[in-house]
Coordinates of C-alpha atoms and ligand atoms in Angstrom, one line a residue:
M1 CA 50.9 42.2 -40.3
D2 CA 52.5 42.3 -44.4
K3 CA 51.0 41.0 -47.5
L4 CA 52.5 37.2 -46.6
D5 CA 51.0 37.7 -42.8
I6 CA 47.4 37.8 -44.1
K7 CA 47.3 35.4 -46.1
L8 CA 48.1 32.7 -44.2
W9 CA 46.0 34.2 -41.2
T10 CA 43.6 33.8 -43.7
L11 CA 44.4 29.8 -44.9
A12 CA 44.4 29.5 -40.5
A13 CA 40.8 30.9 -40.0
K14 CA 39.2 28.2 -42.4
G15 CA 41.2 25.5 -40.5
Q16 CA 44.1 25.4 -42.6
I17 CA 48.2 24.3 -41.2
V18 CA 49.6 26.6 -41.7
P19 CA 53.4 27.2 -41.0
D20 CA 55.0 29.7 -39.0
R21 CA 56.9 32.8 -40.4
S22 CA 59.8 31.6 -38.6
L23 CA 59.8 27.8 -40.2
L24 CA 59.8 30.6 -44.3
K25 CA 63.5 30.6 -44.9
T26 CA 65.9 34.0 -45.6
E27 CA 66.9 34.8 -48.8
E28 CA 70.1 34.9 -47.3
Q29 CA 69.8 31.6 -44.9
I30 CA 68.5 29.6 -48.3
R31 CA 71.7 30.6 -49.6
A32 CA 73.3 29.6 -47.0
I33 CA 71.3 26.2 -47.3
K34 CA 72.0 25.2 -50.3
K35 CA 75.7 25.0 -49.9
S36 CA 75.2 22.2 -46.6
A37 CA 73.2 21.2 -49.3
D38 CA 76.2 21.2 -52.7
L39 CA 78.7 19.3 -49.9
N40 CA 75.8 16.5 -49.5
T41 CA 74.9 16.0 -52.9
A42 CA 79.1 15.6 -52.9
V43 CA 79.4 13.0 -49.8
L44 CA 76.1 10.7 -51.7
D45 CA 78.3 10.8 -54.8
H46 CA 81.4 10.4 -52.8
V47 CA 79.7 7.3 -51.3
A48 CA 78.6 6.6 -54.9
A49 CA 81.9 6.3 -56.3
H50 CA 83.2 4.0 -53.6
I51 CA 81.0 2.3 -52.7
R52 CA 81.4 -1.9 -53.5
A53 CA 81.0 -5.8 -51.7
G54 CA 83.5 -7.1 -49.5
M55 CA 83.5 -3.6 -48.1
S56 CA 82.0 -2.7 -44.5
T57 CA 79.5 -0.6 -43.6
A58 CA 82.2 0.7 -40.9
E59 CA 84.1 2.0 -44.5
I60 CA 81.5 4.7 -45.6
D61 CA 81.2 5.7 -42.6
R62 CA 84.6 5.9 -42.6
L63 CA 84.5 7.6 -46.5
V64 CA 81.0 10.0 -45.6
Y65 CA 83.6 11.6 -42.4
D66 CA 86.4 11.9 -44.4
F67 CA 85.7 13.1 -47.6
T68 CA 83.2 16.0 -45.4
V69 CA 85.6 17.2 -43.0
A70 CA 88.1 17.7 -45.9
H71 CA 85.8 20.2 -47.3
G72 CA 84.7 22.0 -43.3
G73 CA 81.9 20.5 -43.1
I74 CA 80.4 18.3 -40.1
P75 CA 78.3 14.9 -40.6
A76 CA 75.2 16.2 -38.9
P77 CA 74.6 12.5 -37.5
L78 CA 77.5 12.4 -35.2
N79 CA 76.7 11.9 -31.5
Y80 CA 73.3 13.6 -32.6
E81 CA 70.9 12.5 -29.5
G82 CA 74.0 10.3 -28.7
F83 CA 74.0 8.7 -32.5
P84 CA 77.6 6.8 -33.1
K85 CA 78.8 7.0 -35.3
S86 CA 78.1 9.9 -38.8
V87 CA 76.5 8.4 -41.2
C88 CA 73.1 6.3 -41.5
T89 CA 73.5 2.4 -43.5
S90 CA 70.7 0.8 -43.6
V91 CA 70.5 -2.8 -45.3
N92 CA 67.7 -5.5 -46.8
D93 CA 65.5 -5.9 -43.9
V94 CA 67.0 -2.0 -41.6
I95 CA 64.0 0.1 -42.4
C96 CA 66.6 3.3 -41.6
H97 CA 68.5 4.1 -38.6
G98 CA 71.3 1.6 -39.3
I99 CA 74.7 2.2 -37.5
P100 CA 77.3 1.9 -39.2
D101 CA 79.9 -1.5 -38.0
E102 CA 83.0 -3.3 -39.3
N103 CA 81.9 -6.8 -39.1
E104 CA 78.8 -5.7 -41.5
I105 CA 80.7 -6.3 -44.8
L106 CA 78.2 -5.9 -47.8
Q107 CA 77.6 -8.8 -50.1
E108 CA 76.5 -9.3 -53.2
G109 CA 73.0 -9.3 -53.8
D110 CA 72.0 -6.8 -50.4
I111 CA 70.6 -3.9 -50.5
I112 CA 71.1 -0.5 -49.0
N113 CA 70.5 2.9 -47.9
V114 CA 73.4 5.0 -47.0
D115 CA 71.1 8.6 -45.5
V116 CA 73.7 11.5 -45.8
S117 CA 73.5 14.7 -43.7
T118 CA 75.5 18.0 -43.5
I119 CA 76.4 20.7 -41.7
L120 CA 78.0 23.5 -43.0
D121 CA 78.7 26.8 -41.4
G122 CA 75.7 25.7 -39.3
Y123 CA 72.5 24.5 -42.3
Y124 CA 72.0 21.2 -42.6
S125 CA 71.4 19.2 -45.2
D126 CA 70.0 15.2 -45.5
A127 CA 69.1 13.1 -48.4
S128 CA 69.3 9.2 -48.5
R129 CA 70.3 7.1 -51.8
M130 CA 69.9 3.7 -52.7
F131 CA 72.5 1.3 -53.6
T132 CA 72.1 -2.0 -55.1
I133 CA 75.4 -4.5 -54.6
G134 CA 76.1 -6.4 -57.9
N135 CA 73.6 -8.7 -58.9
I136 CA 70.8 -8.6 -56.8
S137 CA 67.1 -11.0 -56.9
D138 CA 64.3 -9.6 -58.9
R139 CA 61.6 -8.6 -56.0
A140 CA 64.6 -6.8 -54.5
K141 CA 65.8 -4.2 -57.2
K142 CA 61.5 -4.3 -58.2
L143 CA 61.2 -2.4 -54.3
V144 CA 64.3 -0.2 -55.2
Q145 CA 62.6 1.2 -58.5
V146 CA 59.4 1.7 -56.7
T147 CA 61.4 3.5 -54.0
R148 CA 62.8 5.8 -56.1
E149 CA 59.3 6.2 -58.8
C150 CA 57.7 6.8 -55.6
V151 CA 60.1 9.7 -54.0
E152 CA 59.5 11.7 -57.7
L153 CA 55.1 11.3 -57.7
G154 CA 55.8 13.0 -54.0
L155 CA 57.9 15.5 -55.3
K156 CA 55.4 15.5 -58.5
A157 CA 52.6 16.3 -56.8
A158 CA 54.3 19.3 -53.9
K159 CA 53.7 22.8 -55.7
P160 CA 53.7 26.4 -54.0
W161 CA 50.6 26.5 -51.9
G162 CA 49.0 22.9 -52.0
H163 CA 49.5 20.7 -49.0
L164 CA 51.7 18.2 -47.7
G165 CA 49.5 15.0 -47.7
D166 CA 49.2 15.9 -51.6
I167 CA 52.9 14.0 -51.5
A168 CA 52.1 11.9 -49.0
W169 CA 48.5 10.3 -51.4
A170 CA 50.8 10.4 -54.7
I171 CA 54.2 7.9 -52.1
N172 CA 51.2 5.8 -50.8
S173 CA 48.9 5.2 -53.7
H174 CA 51.9 4.4 -56.0
A175 CA 53.6 2.0 -53.0
R176 CA 49.9 0.5 -52.6
K177 CA 49.7 0.5 -56.6
H178 CA 53.0 -2.5 -55.8
G179 CA 51.8 -4.1 -53.2
Y180 CA 54.1 -2.5 -50.8
S181 CA 53.1 -0.7 -47.8
V182 CA 54.4 2.7 -46.3
V183 CA 56.5 2.7 -42.6
E184 CA 53.6 5.7 -40.6
E185 CA 55.2 6.6 -37.3
I186 CA 58.8 7.1 -39.2
G187 CA 58.8 10.2 -41.7
G188 CA 60.4 13.4 -43.2
H189 CA 60.8 16.6 -41.4
G190 CA 61.6 20.5 -41.8
I191 CA 65.4 21.9 -41.9
G192 CA 68.0 23.2 -43.0
L193 CA 68.2 26.0 -39.3
E194 CA 68.2 22.3 -37.2
F195 CA 68.6 19.2 -38.3
H196 CA 65.1 18.7 -38.0
E197 CA 62.5 20.8 -37.0
E198 CA 58.9 21.2 -38.2
P199 CA 57.0 19.9 -40.1
F200 CA 56.3 16.0 -39.0
V201 CA 55.9 14.8 -42.9
S202 CA 53.6 11.7 -43.3
Y203 CA 53.1 9.1 -45.8
V204 CA 50.3 7.9 -45.6
T205 CA 48.2 10.6 -45.2
P206 CA 45.4 12.2 -47.6
K207 CA 45.1 14.2 -50.1
G208 CA 44.8 17.7 -49.3
S209 CA 45.4 17.1 -45.8
E210 CA 48.2 18.0 -43.4
M211 CA 50.1 21.8 -43.5
V212 CA 49.8 24.0 -46.3
L213 CA 53.3 24.0 -48.8
V214 CA 55.0 27.9 -48.4
P215 CA 57.6 29.7 -50.2
G216 CA 60.4 29.1 -48.0
M217 CA 59.7 25.9 -46.1
M218 CA 62.2 23.3 -46.6
F219 CA 61.2 19.8 -45.6
T220 CA 62.9 16.3 -46.8
I221 CA 60.2 13.5 -49.2
E222 CA 62.0 10.2 -47.2
P223 CA 59.3 7.5 -47.5
M224 CA 60.2 4.3 -46.0
I225 CA 58.6 1.8 -48.1
N226 CA 58.5 -2.2 -47.3
E227 CA 57.6 -4.6 -49.3
G228 CA 55.5 -6.5 -46.0
T229 CA 53.6 -5.1 -43.2
P230 CA 54.5 -1.7 -42.4
E231 CA 55.3 -2.7 -38.3
F232 CA 59.1 -2.7 -36.9
F233 CA 61.1 -2.6 -34.3
I234 CA 64.2 -1.2 -32.3
D235 CA 66.8 -3.1 -31.9
E236 CA 67.1 -3.0 -27.7
D237 CA 71.0 -3.6 -27.6
N238 CA 71.5 0.0 -29.2
G239 CA 68.8 1.8 -29.1
W240 CA 69.4 3.0 -33.3
T241 CA 68.6 0.3 -35.9
V242 CA 65.1 0.1 -37.2
Y243 CA 63.9 -3.3 -39.3
T244 CA 60.8 -5.0 -40.2
E245 CA 59.1 -6.4 -38.5
D246 CA 57.9 -10.1 -40.8
G247 CA 62.4 -9.7 -41.8
G248 CA 61.0 -8.4 -45.7
L249 CA 62.8 -6.2 -47.4
S250 CA 62.9 -2.2 -47.2
A251 CA 63.7 0.9 -49.2
Q252 CA 63.8 4.1 -48.6
V253 CA 65.3 7.5 -50.4
E254 CA 65.5 10.7 -49.3
Y255 CA 65.3 14.8 -51.2
M256 CA 65.8 18.0 -49.1
V257 CA 63.2 19.6 -51.3
L258 CA 62.6 24.1 -50.8
V259 CA 59.6 25.3 -51.5
T260 CA 59.6 28.4 -53.5
E261 CA 56.9 30.3 -56.0
N262 CA 56.7 28.8 -59.4
G263 CA 57.7 25.1 -57.8
V264 CA 59.6 22.9 -55.3
E265 CA 63.2 22.7 -55.9
V266 CA 65.0 19.9 -54.1
L267 CA 68.2 20.7 -53.3
T268 CA 69.9 17.5 -51.8
K269 CA 69.2 14.5 -52.9
Ligands
LIG1 N1 68.3 10.6 -41.3 C1 67.7 10.3 -40.8 C2 66.6 12.0 -41.3 O1 66.5 11.5 -42.7 C3 68.2 11.3 -39.5 C4 69.0 10.1 -38.8 S1 69.1 10.5 -37.1 C5 70.2 10.4 -37.0 O2 66.0 12.4 -40.9 F1 71.0 10.3 -35.4 F2 70.5 8.3 -36.7 F3 71.5 10.1 -37.5
LIG2 CO1 68.1 11.6 -43.4

């Protein structure tokens, strides 16, 4: 047992949830995952430069596929558990896992989450942004703004040797302050060596609860914020697309982060 093992074992003995050592990335893995994350950010920048009214979400899928492959990467969603496209595009009342479609044309006033995940040299990265199409309603603008603030506040609350619940609490409090709700059953995840690793990252848990944030951990901060109720349903035909039950708008922003000795570093956003 080294010093870290003893520290983790001591915390576990006190009833804390601690990560398995396999979830703590080595220096070498961190270097490789950062390259994947840099490509992931470049893909999102590429989407940002081209997204516009009149474009189909299938065109966004082609932008992501072509750019990723041209830079030596593989879009992680493609064929992941049967997902048919290279990116998730979630418009208006779609909470997440929207499937790009030739017949879905972006209209002035839409809000859309584009969730990009990349495999480079076998290492995984993942982030998503909200885009607004032309002039949007004040109501939509506020939801997108508050969602961005939620993720920034969650990031600020994340500290080495703190807890995942600190992040959730910061996010959930801010959302509720604005009358919004946070989706409970779908959350973030560990990432790096796989697309989805332990732990599950909830955004509705109390401060001081859940897993201890140990240097070397990597995970996503990606709350889904609804203007109405948090309930949802999944498209029965495609088995993926998640819609708000009440038809209200939903927004999501995703950062992928690394816990270090001194703080929490954003790898892609
Ligand atoms: N990028 C999503 C996440 O943040 C995962 C999407 S799974 C897919 O966890 F198959 F839909 F791509
Ligand atoms: Co994602």
